[in-house]
PDB file of C-alpha atoms in Angstrom:
ATOM      1  CA  GLY A  24       9.070  -5.614  32.785  1.00  0.00           C
ATOM      2  CA  ASN A  25       6.735  -2.999  31.410  1.00  0.00           C
ATOM      3  CA  SER A  26       2.993  -3.461  31.758  1.00  0.00           C
ATOM      4  CA  VAL A  27      -0.303  -1.638  31.266  1.00  0.00           C
ATOM      5  CA  THR A  28      -3.440  -2.188  33.332  1.00  0.00           C
ATOM      6  CA  GLN A  29      -6.858  -0.974  32.214  1.00  0.00           C
ATOM      7  CA  MET A  30     -10.230  -1.111  33.892  1.00  0.00           C
ATOM      8  CA  GLU A  31     -12.286  -4.066  32.772  1.00  0.00           C
ATOM      9  CA  GLY A  32     -15.315  -3.662  30.576  1.00  0.00           C
ATOM     10  CA  PRO A  33     -17.795  -3.558  29.228  1.00  0.00           C
ATOM     11  CA  VAL A  34     -18.598  -0.045  30.265  1.00  0.00           C
ATOM     12  CA  THR A  35     -22.205   0.755  29.385  1.00  0.00           C
ATOM     13  CA  LEU A  36     -23.500   4.309  29.513  1.00  0.00           C
ATOM     14  CA  SER A  37     -26.129   6.536  27.998  1.00  0.00           C
ATOM     15  CA  GLU A  38     -25.559   9.131  25.326  1.00  0.00           C
ATOM     16  CA  GLU A  39     -24.207  12.434  26.707  1.00  0.00           C
ATOM     17  CA  ALA A  40     -22.842  10.751  29.837  1.00  0.00           C
ATOM     18  CA  PHE A  41     -19.297  11.326  31.129  1.00  0.00           C
ATOM     19  CA  LEU A  42     -16.770   8.618  30.297  1.00  0.00           C
ATOM     20  CA  THR A  43     -13.629   7.702  32.232  1.00  0.00           C
ATOM     21  CA  ILE A  44     -11.416   4.726  31.456  1.00  0.00           C
ATOM     22  CA  ASN A  45      -8.617   4.168  33.948  1.00  0.00           C
ATOM     23  CA  CYS A  46      -5.147   3.202  32.779  1.00  0.00           C
ATOM     24  CA  THR A  47      -2.061   2.693  34.928  1.00  0.00           C
ATOM     25  CA  TYR A  48       1.354   1.538  33.853  1.00  0.00           C
ATOM     26  CA  THR A  49       4.630   0.119  35.069  1.00  0.00           C
ATOM     27  CA  ALA A  50       7.722   1.086  33.123  1.00  0.00           C
ATOM     28  CA  THR A  51      11.402   1.781  33.399  1.00  0.00           C
ATOM     29  CA  GLY A  52      12.616   5.039  31.983  1.00  0.00           C
ATOM     30  CA  TYR A  53      10.249   7.546  30.408  1.00  0.00           C
ATOM     31  CA  PRO A  54       7.759   5.849  28.090  1.00  0.00           C
ATOM     32  CA  SER A  55       5.407   7.527  25.659  1.00  0.00           C
ATOM     33  CA  LEU A  56       1.729   6.786  26.302  1.00  0.00           C
ATOM     34  CA  PHE A  57      -1.040   6.200  23.779  1.00  0.00           C
ATOM     35  CA  TRP A  58      -4.758   5.583  23.533  1.00  0.00           C
ATOM     36  CA  TYR A  59      -5.918   3.607  20.515  1.00  0.00           C
ATOM     37  CA  VAL A  60      -9.521   2.856  19.506  1.00  0.00           C
ATOM     38  CA  GLN A  61     -10.822  -0.190  17.657  1.00  0.00           C
ATOM     39  CA  TYR A  62     -14.208  -0.293  15.965  1.00  0.00           C
ATOM     40  CA  PRO A  63     -15.803  -3.714  15.324  1.00  0.00           C
ATOM     41  CA  GLY A  64     -13.930  -5.800  12.773  1.00  0.00           C
ATOM     42  CA  GLU A  65     -11.311  -3.124  12.121  1.00  0.00           C
ATOM     43  CA  GLY A  66      -7.714  -2.343  12.960  1.00  0.00           C
ATOM     44  CA  LEU A  67      -6.651   0.145  15.610  1.00  0.00           C
ATOM     45  CA  GLN A  68      -6.543   3.917  15.177  1.00  0.00           C
ATOM     46  CA  LEU A  69      -4.586   6.348  17.276  1.00  0.00           C
ATOM     47  CA  LEU A  70      -6.909   8.428  19.448  1.00  0.00           C
ATOM     48  CA  LEU A  71      -4.312  10.521  21.300  1.00  0.00           C
ATOM     49  CA  LYS A  72      -0.853  10.371  22.787  1.00  0.00           C
ATOM     50  CA  ALA A  73       1.494  12.061  25.275  1.00  0.00           C
ATOM     51  CA  THR A  74       5.247  11.782  25.211  1.00  0.00           C
ATOM     52  CA  LYS A  75       6.332  13.306  28.532  1.00  0.00           C
ATOM     53  CA  ALA A  76       5.066  13.899  32.041  1.00  0.00           C
ATOM     54  CA  ASP A  77       2.217  16.422  32.442  1.00  0.00           C
ATOM     55  CA  ASP A  78       1.509  16.432  28.699  1.00  0.00           C
ATOM     56  CA  LYS A  79      -2.172  16.325  27.809  1.00  0.00           C
ATOM     57  CA  GLY A  80      -3.259  14.537  24.656  1.00  0.00           C
ATOM     58  CA  SER A  81      -6.613  15.414  23.135  1.00  0.00           C
ATOM     59  CA  ASN A  82      -8.665  14.501  20.094  1.00  0.00           C
ATOM     60  CA  LYS A  83     -12.375  14.325  19.164  1.00  0.00           C
ATOM     61  CA  GLY A  84     -13.408  15.462  22.650  1.00  0.00           C
ATOM     62  CA  PHE A  85     -11.267  12.843  24.397  1.00  0.00           C
ATOM     63  CA  GLU A  86      -8.471  13.846  26.770  1.00  0.00           C
ATOM     64  CA  ALA A  87      -5.775  12.111  28.805  1.00  0.00           C
ATOM     65  CA  THR A  88      -2.963  13.527  30.948  1.00  0.00           C
ATOM     66  CA  TYR A  89       0.378  11.799  31.500  1.00  0.00           C
ATOM     67  CA  ARG A  90       0.750  11.598  35.294  1.00  0.00           C
ATOM     68  CA  LYS A  91       4.177  10.337  36.261  1.00  0.00           C
ATOM     69  CA  GLU A  92       3.572  10.614  40.003  1.00  0.00           C
ATOM     70  CA  THR A  93       0.603   8.238  39.827  1.00  0.00           C
ATOM     71  CA  THR A  94       1.827   6.339  36.716  1.00  0.00           C
ATOM     72  CA  SER A  95      -1.543   6.901  35.088  1.00  0.00           C
ATOM     73  CA  PHE A  96      -3.016   7.987  31.765  1.00  0.00           C
ATOM     74  CA  HIS A  97      -6.785   7.977  32.260  1.00  0.00           C
ATOM     75  CA  LEU A  98      -9.023   8.642  29.259  1.00  0.00           C
ATOM     76  CA  GLU A  99     -11.980  11.022  29.631  1.00  0.00           C
ATOM     77  CA  LYS A 100     -14.767  12.425  27.490  1.00  0.00           C
ATOM     78  CA  GLY A 101     -17.371  14.824  28.747  1.00  0.00           C
ATOM     79  CA  SER A 102     -20.332  13.781  26.593  1.00  0.00           C
ATOM     80  CA  VAL A 103     -20.262  10.497  24.707  1.00  0.00           C
ATOM     81  CA  GLN A 104     -22.151   9.644  21.545  1.00  0.00           C
ATOM     82  CA  VAL A 105     -23.400   6.321  20.215  1.00  0.00           C
ATOM     83  CA  SER A 106     -20.599   6.505  17.640  1.00  0.00           C
ATOM     84  CA  ASP A 107     -18.039   6.303  20.482  1.00  0.00           C
ATOM     85  CA  SER A 108     -18.971   2.662  21.046  1.00  0.00           C
ATOM     86  CA  ALA A 109     -15.723   0.765  20.518  1.00  0.00           C
ATOM     87  CA  VAL A 110     -12.853  -0.939  22.320  1.00  0.00           C
ATOM     88  CA  TYR A 111     -10.236   1.404  23.769  1.00  0.00           C
ATOM     89  CA  PHE A 112      -6.631   0.337  24.337  1.00  0.00           C
ATOM     90  CA  CYS A 113      -4.050   2.054  26.490  1.00  0.00           C
ATOM     91  CA  ALA A 114      -0.452   1.433  25.417  1.00  0.00           C
ATOM     92  CA  LEU A 115       3.071   2.458  26.234  1.00  0.00           C
ATOM     93  CA  SER A 116       6.133   2.664  24.087  1.00  0.00           C
ATOM     94  CA  GLU A 117       9.294   1.446  25.681  1.00  0.00           C
ATOM     95  CA  THR A 118      12.689   3.093  25.916  1.00  0.00           C
ATOM     96  CA  PRO A 119      13.966   5.171  22.994  1.00  0.00           C
ATOM     97  CA  ASP A 120      16.036   2.350  21.535  1.00  0.00           C
ATOM     98  CA  SER A 121      13.099  -0.076  21.353  1.00  0.00           C
ATOM     99  CA  TRP A 122      12.022   0.998  17.877  1.00  0.00           C
ATOM    100  CA  GLY A 123       8.551   1.870  18.955  1.00  0.00           C
ATOM    101  CA  LYS A 124       7.450  -1.498  20.327  1.00  0.00           C
ATOM    102  CA  LEU A 125       4.132  -1.082  22.113  1.00  0.00           C
ATOM    103  CA  GLN A 126       2.905  -2.771  25.281  1.00  0.00           C
ATOM    104  CA  PHE A 127      -0.916  -2.862  25.266  1.00  0.00           C
ATOM    105  CA  GLY A 128      -3.488  -3.121  27.998  1.00  0.00           C
ATOM    106  CA  ALA A 129      -6.275  -5.683  27.626  1.00  0.00           C
ATOM    107  CA  GLY A 130      -8.711  -3.149  26.205  1.00  0.00           C
ATOM    108  CA  THR A 131     -11.962  -1.731  27.541  1.00  0.00           C
ATOM    109  CA  GLN A 132     -15.182  -2.142  25.604  1.00  0.00           C
ATOM    110  CA  VAL A 133     -17.457   0.894  25.723  1.00  0.00           C
ATOM    111  CA  VAL A 134     -21.129   0.628  24.785  1.00  0.00           C
ATOM    112  CA  VAL A 135     -23.125   3.855  24.440  1.00  0.00           C
ATOM    113  CA  THR A 136     -26.891   3.552  24.236  1.00  0.00           C
ATOM    114  CA  PRO A 137     -29.270   6.175  22.799  1.00  0.00           C
TER     115      PRO A 137
ATOM    116  CA  ASP B   2      -4.179   7.407  -0.217  1.00  0.00           C
ATOM    117  CA  GLY B   3      -1.385   6.305   2.068  1.00  0.00           C
ATOM    118  CA  GLY B   4      -1.979   3.429   4.375  1.00  0.00           C
ATOM    119  CA  ILE B   5      -1.551  -0.219   5.221  1.00  0.00           C
ATOM    120  CA  THR B   6      -3.298  -3.055   3.448  1.00  0.00           C
ATOM    121  CA  GLN B   7      -3.664  -6.595   4.702  1.00  0.00           C
ATOM    122  CA  SER B   8      -4.935  -9.573   2.791  1.00  0.00           C
ATOM    123  CA  PRO B   9      -6.904 -11.687   2.875  1.00  0.00           C
ATOM    124  CA  LYS B  10      -9.566 -10.457   5.282  1.00  0.00           C
ATOM    125  CA  TYR B  11     -10.396 -14.062   6.254  1.00  0.00           C
ATOM    126  CA  LEU B  12      -8.090 -17.053   5.980  1.00  0.00           C
ATOM    127  CA  PHE B  13      -8.737 -20.705   6.663  1.00  0.00           C
ATOM    128  CA  ARG B  14      -5.986 -23.110   7.611  1.00  0.00           C
ATOM    129  CA  LYS B  15      -6.076 -26.882   7.528  1.00  0.00           C
ATOM    130  CA  GLU B  16      -4.134 -29.036   9.962  1.00  0.00           C
ATOM    131  CA  GLY B  17      -0.435 -29.209   9.124  1.00  0.00           C
ATOM    132  CA  GLN B  18      -0.628 -26.362   6.635  1.00  0.00           C
ATOM    133  CA  ASN B  19       1.462 -23.213   6.511  1.00  0.00           C
ATOM    134  CA  VAL B  20      -0.355 -20.013   5.576  1.00  0.00           C
ATOM    135  CA  THR B  21       0.984 -16.555   4.750  1.00  0.00           C
ATOM    136  CA  LEU B  22      -0.634 -13.248   5.645  1.00  0.00           C
ATOM    137  CA  SER B  23       0.190 -10.259   3.500  1.00  0.00           C
ATOM    138  CA  CYS B  24       0.997  -6.755   4.779  1.00  0.00           C
ATOM    139  CA  GLU B  25       1.888  -3.829   2.512  1.00  0.00           C
ATOM    140  CA  GLN B  26       2.434  -0.156   3.396  1.00  0.00           C
ATOM    141  CA  ASN B  27       2.959   2.909   1.233  1.00  0.00           C
ATOM    142  CA  LEU B  28       3.747   5.289   4.095  1.00  0.00           C
ATOM    143  CA  ASN B  29       7.522   5.013   3.578  1.00  0.00           C
ATOM    144  CA  HIS B  30       7.872   3.807   7.165  1.00  0.00           C
ATOM    145  CA  ASP B  31      11.038   2.046   8.284  1.00  0.00           C
ATOM    146  CA  ALA B  32       9.502  -0.062  11.055  1.00  0.00           C
ATOM    147  CA  MET B  33       6.819  -2.708  10.698  1.00  0.00           C
ATOM    148  CA  TYR B  34       5.137  -4.941  13.277  1.00  0.00           C
ATOM    149  CA  TRP B  35       2.892  -7.987  13.552  1.00  0.00           C
ATOM    150  CA  TYR B  36       0.467  -8.401  16.453  1.00  0.00           C
ATOM    151  CA  ARG B  37      -1.909 -11.140  17.461  1.00  0.00           C
ATOM    152  CA  GLN B  38      -5.244 -10.295  19.089  1.00  0.00           C
ATOM    153  CA  ASP B  39      -7.325 -12.863  20.957  1.00  0.00           C
ATOM    154  CA  PRO B  40     -10.887 -12.187  22.190  1.00  0.00           C
ATOM    155  CA  GLY B  41     -10.957 -10.016  25.288  1.00  0.00           C
ATOM    156  CA  GLN B  42      -7.207  -9.567  25.274  1.00  0.00           C
ATOM    157  CA  GLY B  43      -4.826  -6.885  24.241  1.00  0.00           C
ATOM    158  CA  LEU B  44      -2.432  -7.136  21.343  1.00  0.00           C
ATOM    159  CA  ARG B  45       0.703  -9.245  21.651  1.00  0.00           C
ATOM    160  CA  LEU B  46       3.771  -8.622  19.519  1.00  0.00           C
ATOM    161  CA  ILE B  47       4.850 -11.484  17.256  1.00  0.00           C
ATOM    162  CA  TYR B  48       7.696  -9.988  15.204  1.00  0.00           C
ATOM    163  CA  TYR B  49       8.978  -6.553  14.315  1.00  0.00           C
ATOM    164  CA  SER B  50      11.351  -5.154  11.746  1.00  0.00           C
ATOM    165  CA  GLN B  51      13.373  -1.973  11.967  1.00  0.00           C
ATOM    166  CA  ILE B  52      14.787  -2.048   8.458  1.00  0.00           C
ATOM    167  CA  VAL B  53      14.869  -4.128   5.293  1.00  0.00           C
ATOM    168  CA  ASN B  54      16.449  -7.583   5.705  1.00  0.00           C
ATOM    169  CA  ASP B  55      16.354  -7.343   9.491  1.00  0.00           C
ATOM    170  CA  PHE B  56      13.710  -8.453  12.013  1.00  0.00           C
ATOM    171  CA  GLN B  57      13.444  -9.461  15.667  1.00  0.00           C
ATOM    172  CA  LYS B  58      11.245 -11.782  17.662  1.00  0.00           C
ATOM    173  CA  GLY B  59       8.538 -10.293  19.805  1.00  0.00           C
ATOM    174  CA  ASP B  60       6.861 -11.833  22.815  1.00  0.00           C
ATOM    175  CA  ILE B  61       5.129 -14.753  21.045  1.00  0.00           C
ATOM    176  CA  ALA B  62       7.252 -15.619  17.982  1.00  0.00           C
ATOM    177  CA  GLU B  63       7.108 -19.417  18.298  1.00  0.00           C
ATOM    178  CA  GLY B  64       5.295 -20.996  15.361  1.00  0.00           C
ATOM    179  CA  TYR B  65       5.594 -17.883  13.179  1.00  0.00           C
ATOM    180  CA  SER B  66       8.104 -16.622  10.622  1.00  0.00           C
ATOM    181  CA  VAL B  67       8.543 -13.363   8.704  1.00  0.00           C
ATOM    182  CA  SER B  68      10.618 -11.785   5.969  1.00  0.00           C
ATOM    183  CA  ARG B  69      11.444  -8.191   5.073  1.00  0.00           C
ATOM    184  CA  GLU B  70      12.844  -8.170   1.550  1.00  0.00           C
ATOM    185  CA  LYS B  71      11.243  -4.841   0.637  1.00  0.00           C
ATOM    186  CA  LYS B  72      10.559  -1.752   2.706  1.00  0.00           C
ATOM    187  CA  GLU B  73       6.882  -1.858   1.770  1.00  0.00           C
ATOM    188  CA  SER B  74       6.204  -5.485   2.600  1.00  0.00           C
ATOM    189  CA  PHE B  75       6.311  -7.599   5.774  1.00  0.00           C
ATOM    190  CA  PRO B  76       4.531 -10.961   5.255  1.00  0.00           C
ATOM    191  CA  LEU B  77       3.828 -13.261   8.181  1.00  0.00           C
ATOM    192  CA  THR B  78       3.768 -17.056   7.840  1.00  0.00           C
ATOM    193  CA  VAL B  79       1.832 -19.060  10.379  1.00  0.00           C
ATOM    194  CA  THR B  80       3.495 -22.457  10.387  1.00  0.00           C
ATOM    195  CA  SER B  81       2.101 -25.847  11.332  1.00  0.00           C
ATOM    196  CA  ALA B  82       4.102 -25.558  14.554  1.00  0.00           C
ATOM    197  CA  GLN B  83       1.661 -22.901  15.792  1.00  0.00           C
ATOM    198  CA  LYS B  84      -0.868 -25.108  17.582  1.00  0.00           C
ATOM    199  CA  ASN B  85      -3.445 -22.448  18.342  1.00  0.00           C
ATOM    200  CA  PRO B  86      -3.442 -20.096  15.352  1.00  0.00           C
ATOM    201  CA  THR B  87      -7.065 -18.940  15.480  1.00  0.00           C
ATOM    202  CA  ALA B  88      -6.872 -15.184  16.113  1.00  0.00           C
ATOM    203  CA  PHE B  89      -7.098 -11.735  14.568  1.00  0.00           C
ATOM    204  CA  TYR B  90      -3.742 -10.650  13.124  1.00  0.00           C
ATOM    205  CA  LEU B  91      -2.839  -6.999  12.834  1.00  0.00           C
ATOM    206  CA  CYS B  92       0.043  -5.433  10.946  1.00  0.00           C
ATOM    207  CA  ALA B  93       1.338  -1.960  11.760  1.00  0.00           C
ATOM    208  CA  SER B  94       4.048   0.427  10.667  1.00  0.00           C
ATOM    209  CA  SER B  95       5.734   3.535  12.055  1.00  0.00           C
ATOM    210  CA  GLN B  96       8.761   5.751  11.662  1.00  0.00           C
ATOM    211  CA  GLY B  97      10.270   3.636  14.412  1.00  0.00           C
ATOM    212  CA  GLY B  98      10.874   6.012  17.308  1.00  0.00           C
ATOM    213  CA  SER B  99       9.325   5.491  20.740  1.00  0.00           C
ATOM    214  CA  GLN B 100       7.208   8.646  20.327  1.00  0.00           C
ATOM    215  CA  GLU B 101       5.947   7.734  16.887  1.00  0.00           C
ATOM    216  CA  THR B 102       2.406   6.661  16.120  1.00  0.00           C
ATOM    217  CA  GLN B 103       1.843   3.177  14.801  1.00  0.00           C
ATOM    218  CA  TYR B 104      -0.566   2.913  11.898  1.00  0.00           C
ATOM    219  CA  PHE B 105      -2.562  -0.287  11.686  1.00  0.00           C
ATOM    220  CA  GLY B 106      -3.993  -2.286   8.830  1.00  0.00           C
ATOM    221  CA  PRO B 107      -7.577  -3.637   8.856  1.00  0.00           C
ATOM    222  CA  GLY B 108      -6.485  -7.093  10.048  1.00  0.00           C
ATOM    223  CA  THR B 109      -6.754 -10.709   8.920  1.00  0.00           C
ATOM    224  CA  ARG B 110      -8.899 -13.208  10.783  1.00  0.00           C
ATOM    225  CA  LEU B 111      -7.379 -16.696  10.706  1.00  0.00           C
ATOM    226  CA  LEU B 112      -9.594 -19.699  11.346  1.00  0.00           C
ATOM    227  CA  VAL B 113      -8.689 -23.371  11.551  1.00  0.00           C
ATOM    228  CA  LEU B 114     -10.771 -25.911   9.639  1.00  0.00           C
TER     229      LEU B 114
END
């Protein structure tokens, strides 16, 4: 079946450092890929998405490129801020007739220190 | 403002008791979903609904039940058959396609007394 694997956290880094969170997936067909962010005690918010191979999603300085050849969707940000401290989830949406069901990775906690 | 509301924010369940978590959306979305989140784990799908009066089991439906009598509402009941109900429960909605964004509510934390 489909699955998503993320690097384990917590990832601790200083303000203005470069952030990478690795995400790889296993899927049949051509899934859409998402990054969601969760701040403490809250629900999830969409950070960015890509719906086909080689698409790049971007938002708030974060970027991720849909790489079909390596089945990856790594999240990057060039200069993190303390406000980026959160848990980040990689997810995939299954085949078109699945009504948008999402398969989530385990999440990666990011802690940014001043 | 459009969005998803969940209530209550915290819920306490006694042994043998059924409890119901509320989820309401005013985004005019067709599809709605319930997820369970345990510490250090990703979200797992409990139930989902594509349209009013129709719903399907997700990966961990045992011990849970849902209804979808109105487009805006998708309540989740945690029954006494769910032996380990302590978790953070998240409701979401979307237009329903595989490329569509899911919008999440703020969650309900369920604790067992």
